CSV table of C-alpha atoms in Angstrom, one decimal:
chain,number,residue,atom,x,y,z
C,1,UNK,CA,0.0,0.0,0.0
C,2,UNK,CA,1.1,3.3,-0.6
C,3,UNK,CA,0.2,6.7,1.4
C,4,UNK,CA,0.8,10.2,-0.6
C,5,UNK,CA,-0.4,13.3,0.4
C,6,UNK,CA,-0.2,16.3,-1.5
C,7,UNK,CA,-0.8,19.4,-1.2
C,8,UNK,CA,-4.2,18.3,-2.4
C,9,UNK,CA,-3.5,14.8,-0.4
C,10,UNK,CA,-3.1,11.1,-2.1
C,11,UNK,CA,-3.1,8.3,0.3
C,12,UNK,CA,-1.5,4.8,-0.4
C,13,UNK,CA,0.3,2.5,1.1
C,14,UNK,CA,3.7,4.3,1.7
C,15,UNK,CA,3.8,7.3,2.7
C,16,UNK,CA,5.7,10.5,2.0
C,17,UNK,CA,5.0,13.5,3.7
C,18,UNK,CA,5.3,16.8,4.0
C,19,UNK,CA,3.7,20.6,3.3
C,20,UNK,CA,3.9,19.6,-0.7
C,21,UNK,CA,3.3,15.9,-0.8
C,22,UNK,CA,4.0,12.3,0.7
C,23,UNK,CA,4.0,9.1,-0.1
C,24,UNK,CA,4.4,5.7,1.6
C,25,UNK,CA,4.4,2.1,0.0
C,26,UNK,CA,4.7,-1.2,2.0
C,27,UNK,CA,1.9,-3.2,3.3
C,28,UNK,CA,-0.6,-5.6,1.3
C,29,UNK,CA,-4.1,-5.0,0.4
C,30,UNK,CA,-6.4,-5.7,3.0
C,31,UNK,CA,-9.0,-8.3,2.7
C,32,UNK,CA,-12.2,-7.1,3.3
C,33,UNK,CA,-15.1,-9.1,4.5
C,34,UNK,CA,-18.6,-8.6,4.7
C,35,UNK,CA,-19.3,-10.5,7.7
C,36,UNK,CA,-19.4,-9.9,11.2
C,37,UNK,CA,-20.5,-6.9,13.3
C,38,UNK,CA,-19.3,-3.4,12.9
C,39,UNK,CA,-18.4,-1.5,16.3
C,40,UNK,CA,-17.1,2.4,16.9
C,41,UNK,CA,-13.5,2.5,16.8
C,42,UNK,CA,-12.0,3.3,20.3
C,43,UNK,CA,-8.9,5.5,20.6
C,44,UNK,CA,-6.9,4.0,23.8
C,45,UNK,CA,-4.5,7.2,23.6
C,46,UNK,CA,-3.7,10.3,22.0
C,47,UNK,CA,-0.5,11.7,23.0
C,48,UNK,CA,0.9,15.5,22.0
C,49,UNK,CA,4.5,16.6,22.8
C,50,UNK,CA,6.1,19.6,22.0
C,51,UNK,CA,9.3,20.8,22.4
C,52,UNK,CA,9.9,24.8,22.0
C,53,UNK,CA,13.2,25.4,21.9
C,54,UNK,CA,14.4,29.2,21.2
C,55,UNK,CA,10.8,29.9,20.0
C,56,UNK,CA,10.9,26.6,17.4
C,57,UNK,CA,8.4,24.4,18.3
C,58,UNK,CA,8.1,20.7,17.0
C,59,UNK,CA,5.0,18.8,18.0
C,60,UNK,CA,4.6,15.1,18.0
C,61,UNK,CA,1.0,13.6,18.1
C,62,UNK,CA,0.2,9.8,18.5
C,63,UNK,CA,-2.9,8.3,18.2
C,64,UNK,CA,-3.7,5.0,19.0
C,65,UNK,CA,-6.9,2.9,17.5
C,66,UNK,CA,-8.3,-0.2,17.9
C,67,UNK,CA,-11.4,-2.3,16.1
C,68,UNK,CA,-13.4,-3.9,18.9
C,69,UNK,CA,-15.5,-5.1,16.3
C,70,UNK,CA,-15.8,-8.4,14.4
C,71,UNK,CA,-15.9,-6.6,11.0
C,72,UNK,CA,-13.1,-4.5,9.3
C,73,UNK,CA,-13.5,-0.5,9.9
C,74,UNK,CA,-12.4,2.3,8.7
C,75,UNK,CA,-9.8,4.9,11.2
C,76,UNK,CA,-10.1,8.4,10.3
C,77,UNK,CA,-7.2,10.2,12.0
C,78,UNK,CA,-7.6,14.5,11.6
C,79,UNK,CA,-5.2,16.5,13.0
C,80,UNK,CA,-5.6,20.8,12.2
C,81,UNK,CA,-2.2,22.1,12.6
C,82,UNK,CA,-1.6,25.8,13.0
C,83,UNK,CA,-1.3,28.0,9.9
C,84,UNK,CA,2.1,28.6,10.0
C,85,UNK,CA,3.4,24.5,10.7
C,86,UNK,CA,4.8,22.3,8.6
C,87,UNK,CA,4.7,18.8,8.5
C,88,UNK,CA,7.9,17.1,8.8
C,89,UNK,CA,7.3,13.0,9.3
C,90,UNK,CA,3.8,11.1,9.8
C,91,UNK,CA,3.9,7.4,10.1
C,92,UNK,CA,1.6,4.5,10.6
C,93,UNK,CA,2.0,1.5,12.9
C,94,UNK,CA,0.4,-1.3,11.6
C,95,UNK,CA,0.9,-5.1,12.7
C,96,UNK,CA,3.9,-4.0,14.8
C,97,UNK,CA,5.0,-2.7,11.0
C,98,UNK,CA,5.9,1.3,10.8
C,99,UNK,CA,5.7,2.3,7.5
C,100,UNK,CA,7.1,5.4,7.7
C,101,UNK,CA,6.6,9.3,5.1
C,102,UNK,CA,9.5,10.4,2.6
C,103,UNK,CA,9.2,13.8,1.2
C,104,UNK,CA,8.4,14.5,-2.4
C,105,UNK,CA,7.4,17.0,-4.9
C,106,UNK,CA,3.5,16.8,-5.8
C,107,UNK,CA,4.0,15.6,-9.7
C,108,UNK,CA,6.8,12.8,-8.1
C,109,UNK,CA,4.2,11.4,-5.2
C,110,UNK,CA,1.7,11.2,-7.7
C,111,UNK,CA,3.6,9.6,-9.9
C,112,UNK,CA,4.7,7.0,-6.9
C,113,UNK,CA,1.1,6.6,-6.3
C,114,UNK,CA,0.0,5.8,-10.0
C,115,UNK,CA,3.1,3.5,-10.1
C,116,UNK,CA,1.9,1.4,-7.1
C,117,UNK,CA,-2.0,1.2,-7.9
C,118,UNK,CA,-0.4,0.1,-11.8
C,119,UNK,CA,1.3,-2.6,-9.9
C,120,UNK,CA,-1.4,-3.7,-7.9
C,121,UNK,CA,-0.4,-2.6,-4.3
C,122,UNK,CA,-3.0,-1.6,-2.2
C,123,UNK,CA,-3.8,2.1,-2.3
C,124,UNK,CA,-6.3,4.6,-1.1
C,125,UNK,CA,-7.2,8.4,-0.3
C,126,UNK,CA,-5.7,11.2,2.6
C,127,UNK,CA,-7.7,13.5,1.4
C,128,UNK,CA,-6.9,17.4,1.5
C,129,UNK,CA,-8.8,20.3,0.1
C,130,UNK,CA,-6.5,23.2,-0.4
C,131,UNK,CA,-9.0,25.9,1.2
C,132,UNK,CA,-8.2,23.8,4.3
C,133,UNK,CA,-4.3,23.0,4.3
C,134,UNK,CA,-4.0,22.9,7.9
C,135,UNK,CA,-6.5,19.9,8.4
C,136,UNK,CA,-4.5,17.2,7.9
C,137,UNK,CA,-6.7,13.8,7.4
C,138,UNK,CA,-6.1,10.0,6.8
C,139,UNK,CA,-8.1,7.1,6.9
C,140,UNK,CA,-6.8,3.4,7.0
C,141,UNK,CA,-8.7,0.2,7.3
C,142,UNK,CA,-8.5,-2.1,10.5
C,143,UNK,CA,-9.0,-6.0,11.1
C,144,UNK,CA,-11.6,-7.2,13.7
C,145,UNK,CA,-9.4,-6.5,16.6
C,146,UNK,CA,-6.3,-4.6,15.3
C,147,UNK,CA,-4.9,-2.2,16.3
C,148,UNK,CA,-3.1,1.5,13.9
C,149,UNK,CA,-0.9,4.0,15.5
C,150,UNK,CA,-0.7,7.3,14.2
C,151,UNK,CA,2.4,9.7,14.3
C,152,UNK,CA,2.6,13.0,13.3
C,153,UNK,CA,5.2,15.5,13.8
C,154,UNK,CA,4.7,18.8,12.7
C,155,UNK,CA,7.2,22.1,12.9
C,156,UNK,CA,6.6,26.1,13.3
C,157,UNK,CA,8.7,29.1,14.3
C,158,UNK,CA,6.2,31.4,16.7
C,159,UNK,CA,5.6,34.5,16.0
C,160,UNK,CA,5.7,37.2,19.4
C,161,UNK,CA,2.5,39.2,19.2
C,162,UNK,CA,0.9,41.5,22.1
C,163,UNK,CA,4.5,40.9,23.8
C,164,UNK,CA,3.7,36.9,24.0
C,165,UNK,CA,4.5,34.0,22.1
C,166,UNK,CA,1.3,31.5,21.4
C,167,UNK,CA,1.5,28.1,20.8
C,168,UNK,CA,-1.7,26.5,20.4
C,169,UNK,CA,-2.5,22.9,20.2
C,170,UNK,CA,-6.2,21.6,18.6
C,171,UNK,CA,-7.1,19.1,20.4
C,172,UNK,CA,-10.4,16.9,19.1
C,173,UNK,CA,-10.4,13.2,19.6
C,174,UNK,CA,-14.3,12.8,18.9
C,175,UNK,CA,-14.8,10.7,22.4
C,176,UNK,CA,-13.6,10.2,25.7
C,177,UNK,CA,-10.0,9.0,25.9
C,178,UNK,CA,-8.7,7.4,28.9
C,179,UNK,CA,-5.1,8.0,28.2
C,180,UNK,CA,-5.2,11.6,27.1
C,181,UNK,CA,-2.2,14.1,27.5
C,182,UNK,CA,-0.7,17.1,26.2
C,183,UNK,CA,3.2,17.7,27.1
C,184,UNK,CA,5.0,20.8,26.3
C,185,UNK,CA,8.6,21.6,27.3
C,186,UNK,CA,10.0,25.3,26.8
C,187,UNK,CA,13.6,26.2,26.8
C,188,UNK,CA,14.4,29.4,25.9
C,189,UNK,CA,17.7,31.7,25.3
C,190,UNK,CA,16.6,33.9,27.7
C,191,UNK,CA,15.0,33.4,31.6
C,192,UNK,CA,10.9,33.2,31.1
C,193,UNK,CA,9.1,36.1,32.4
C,194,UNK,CA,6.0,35.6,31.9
C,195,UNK,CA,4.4,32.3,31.3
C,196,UNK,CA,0.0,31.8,31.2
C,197,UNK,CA,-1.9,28.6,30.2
C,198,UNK,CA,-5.4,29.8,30.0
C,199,UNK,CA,-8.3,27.4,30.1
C,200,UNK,CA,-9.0,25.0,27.1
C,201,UNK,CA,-10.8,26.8,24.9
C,202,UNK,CA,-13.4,24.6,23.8
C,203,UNK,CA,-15.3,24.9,20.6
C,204,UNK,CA,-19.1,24.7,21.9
C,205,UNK,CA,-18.2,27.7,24.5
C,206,UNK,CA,-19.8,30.8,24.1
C,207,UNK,CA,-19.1,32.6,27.9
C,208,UNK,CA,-15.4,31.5,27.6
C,209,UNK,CA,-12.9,34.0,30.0
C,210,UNK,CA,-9.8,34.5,27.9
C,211,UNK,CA,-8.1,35.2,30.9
C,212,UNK,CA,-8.9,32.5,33.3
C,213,UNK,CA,-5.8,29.9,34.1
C,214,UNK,CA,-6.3,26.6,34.0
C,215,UNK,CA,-7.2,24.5,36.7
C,216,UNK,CA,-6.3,21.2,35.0
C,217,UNK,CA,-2.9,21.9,33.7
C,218,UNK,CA,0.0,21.5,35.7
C,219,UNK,CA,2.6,24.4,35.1
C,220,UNK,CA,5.9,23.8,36.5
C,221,UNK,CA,8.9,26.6,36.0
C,222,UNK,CA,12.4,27.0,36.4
C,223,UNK,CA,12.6,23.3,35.4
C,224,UNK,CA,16.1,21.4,36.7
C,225,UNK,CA,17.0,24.9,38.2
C,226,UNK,CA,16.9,26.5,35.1
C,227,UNK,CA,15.3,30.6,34.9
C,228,UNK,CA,15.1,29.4,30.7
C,229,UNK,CA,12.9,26.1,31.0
C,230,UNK,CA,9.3,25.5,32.2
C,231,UNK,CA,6.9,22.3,31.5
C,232,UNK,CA,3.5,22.3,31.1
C,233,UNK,CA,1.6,18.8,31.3
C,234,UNK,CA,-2.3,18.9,30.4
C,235,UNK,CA,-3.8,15.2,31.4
C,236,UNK,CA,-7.7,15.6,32.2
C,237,UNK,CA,-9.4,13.0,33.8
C,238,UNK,CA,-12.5,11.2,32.2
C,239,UNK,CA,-14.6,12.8,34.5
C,240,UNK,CA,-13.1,16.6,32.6
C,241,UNK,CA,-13.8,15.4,29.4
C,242,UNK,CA,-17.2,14.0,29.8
C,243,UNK,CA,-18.3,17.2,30.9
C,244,UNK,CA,-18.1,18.2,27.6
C,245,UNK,CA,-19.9,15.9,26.0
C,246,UNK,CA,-20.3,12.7,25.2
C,247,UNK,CA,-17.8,13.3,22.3
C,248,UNK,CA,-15.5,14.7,24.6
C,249,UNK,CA,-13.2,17.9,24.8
C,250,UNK,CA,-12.9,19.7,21.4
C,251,UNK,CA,-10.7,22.9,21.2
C,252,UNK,CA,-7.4,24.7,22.1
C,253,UNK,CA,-4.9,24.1,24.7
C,254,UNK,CA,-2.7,27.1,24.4
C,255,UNK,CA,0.6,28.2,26.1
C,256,UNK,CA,1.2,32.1,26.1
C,257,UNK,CA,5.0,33.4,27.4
C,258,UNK,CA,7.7,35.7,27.2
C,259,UNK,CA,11.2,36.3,27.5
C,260,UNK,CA,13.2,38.8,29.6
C,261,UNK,CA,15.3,40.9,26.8
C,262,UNK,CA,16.7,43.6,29.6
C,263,UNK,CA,19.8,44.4,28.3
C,264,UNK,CA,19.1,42.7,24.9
C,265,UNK,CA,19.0,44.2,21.5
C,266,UNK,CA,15.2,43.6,19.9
């Protein structure tokens, strides 16, 4: 099978990624059978660590899915990335197999892709509409109780506006998610002077405070000693997220700081 996404997204079973296209090509067609009873998908954890370092941020997400069923199904992983990222690497675990993205032009993955499908290696769709090229989606299909791991890693330089830097992680499993944590680790240049993690902004809120901290995250500074490093973990409890729903928490967890520059050139 080849994965490709474009900027327009393919998907096959290979996969090579990045901002202009990807393509991945490995595992064998899947059989599909008719049989058996179709169950939802669960996802036993999603995983997001970043790691901002001199105002470079590189963000891993990992998503794991299982079919509970007795029928194939189909995973749909979505990730929106902010509008300034890149993605770098995005790989799929399947069987214990990683099949893993290599970066090529649009015309070369789609090339790759036309080769593989000529060949008669399994192939299918990440599809990606240009108006929305910070969504980045891909659906696989799973055996009655199998199991697909997701990776993505995806890059940005932030940007200091109002006096802050903003990173800002979407977060939007679809369903309560037992193991469910967001790690960020800042080490800066200069000592931290300011450093907020407002609430999660959540997508069905309409009286949300901007300025409220969070009462979930856990916001640790002057990490190993250190004036330049902080750590922010962000693990709610089932309880948290079923508050929001029965789909669960759907928004943006977002990490505001600053530097001190006395004494420094701007």
């Amino acid at each position: 099978m080849i994965f490709i996404i474009v900027t327009s997204l393919y998907f096959v079973k290979l996969t090579q990624c990045f901002p202009q296209s990807l393509v991945t090509t490995g595992i064998d067609k899947t059989e599909v059978r008719s049989e058996g009873q179709v169950l939802p998908l669960e996802i036993s954890k999603f995983h997001v660590n970043s790691t901002i370092q001199f105002r470079y941020a590189r963000t891993q997400v990992v998503s794991h899915f299982k079919n509970p069923g007795t029928a194939p199904n189909k995973a749909k992983f979505t990730m929106v990335i902010p509008d300034s990222a890149f993605i770098s690497n995005f790989s799929m675990i399947i069987k214990e197999v990683e099949y893993v993205a290599e970066v090529k032009e649009k015309e070369e993955a789609k090339k790759t892709f036309d080769e593989a499908v000529s060949a008669g290696r399994g192939a299918g769709i990440v599809s990606k509409d240009t108006r929305d090229a910070n969504i980045f989606t891909v659906e696989t299909n799973i055996e009655p109780g199998e199991k697909v791991v997701f990776k993505l890693i995806y890059e940005e330089l932030l940007e200091r506006k109002s006096g802050m830097y903003k990173h800002s992680i979407n977060i939007d499993p679809n369903q309560i998610v037992d193991d469910l944590k967001i790690e960020i680790f800042i080490n800066e240049s200069l000592p931290i002077s300011s450093l907020s993690v407002p609430e999660l902004v959540q997508s069905n809120e309409i009286d949300f405070t901007a300025n409220e901290e969070s009462k979930v995250a856990e916001v640790e500074r002057d990490v190993d000693g250190i004036a330049n490093n902080a750590r922010i973990v962000f693990a709610p409890e089932r309880t948290y997220q079923e508050e929001a729903g029965a789909q669960g928490i759907s928004g943006q967890f977002i990490v505001k700081y600053d530097v001190d520059r006395k004494g420094q050139e701007n």
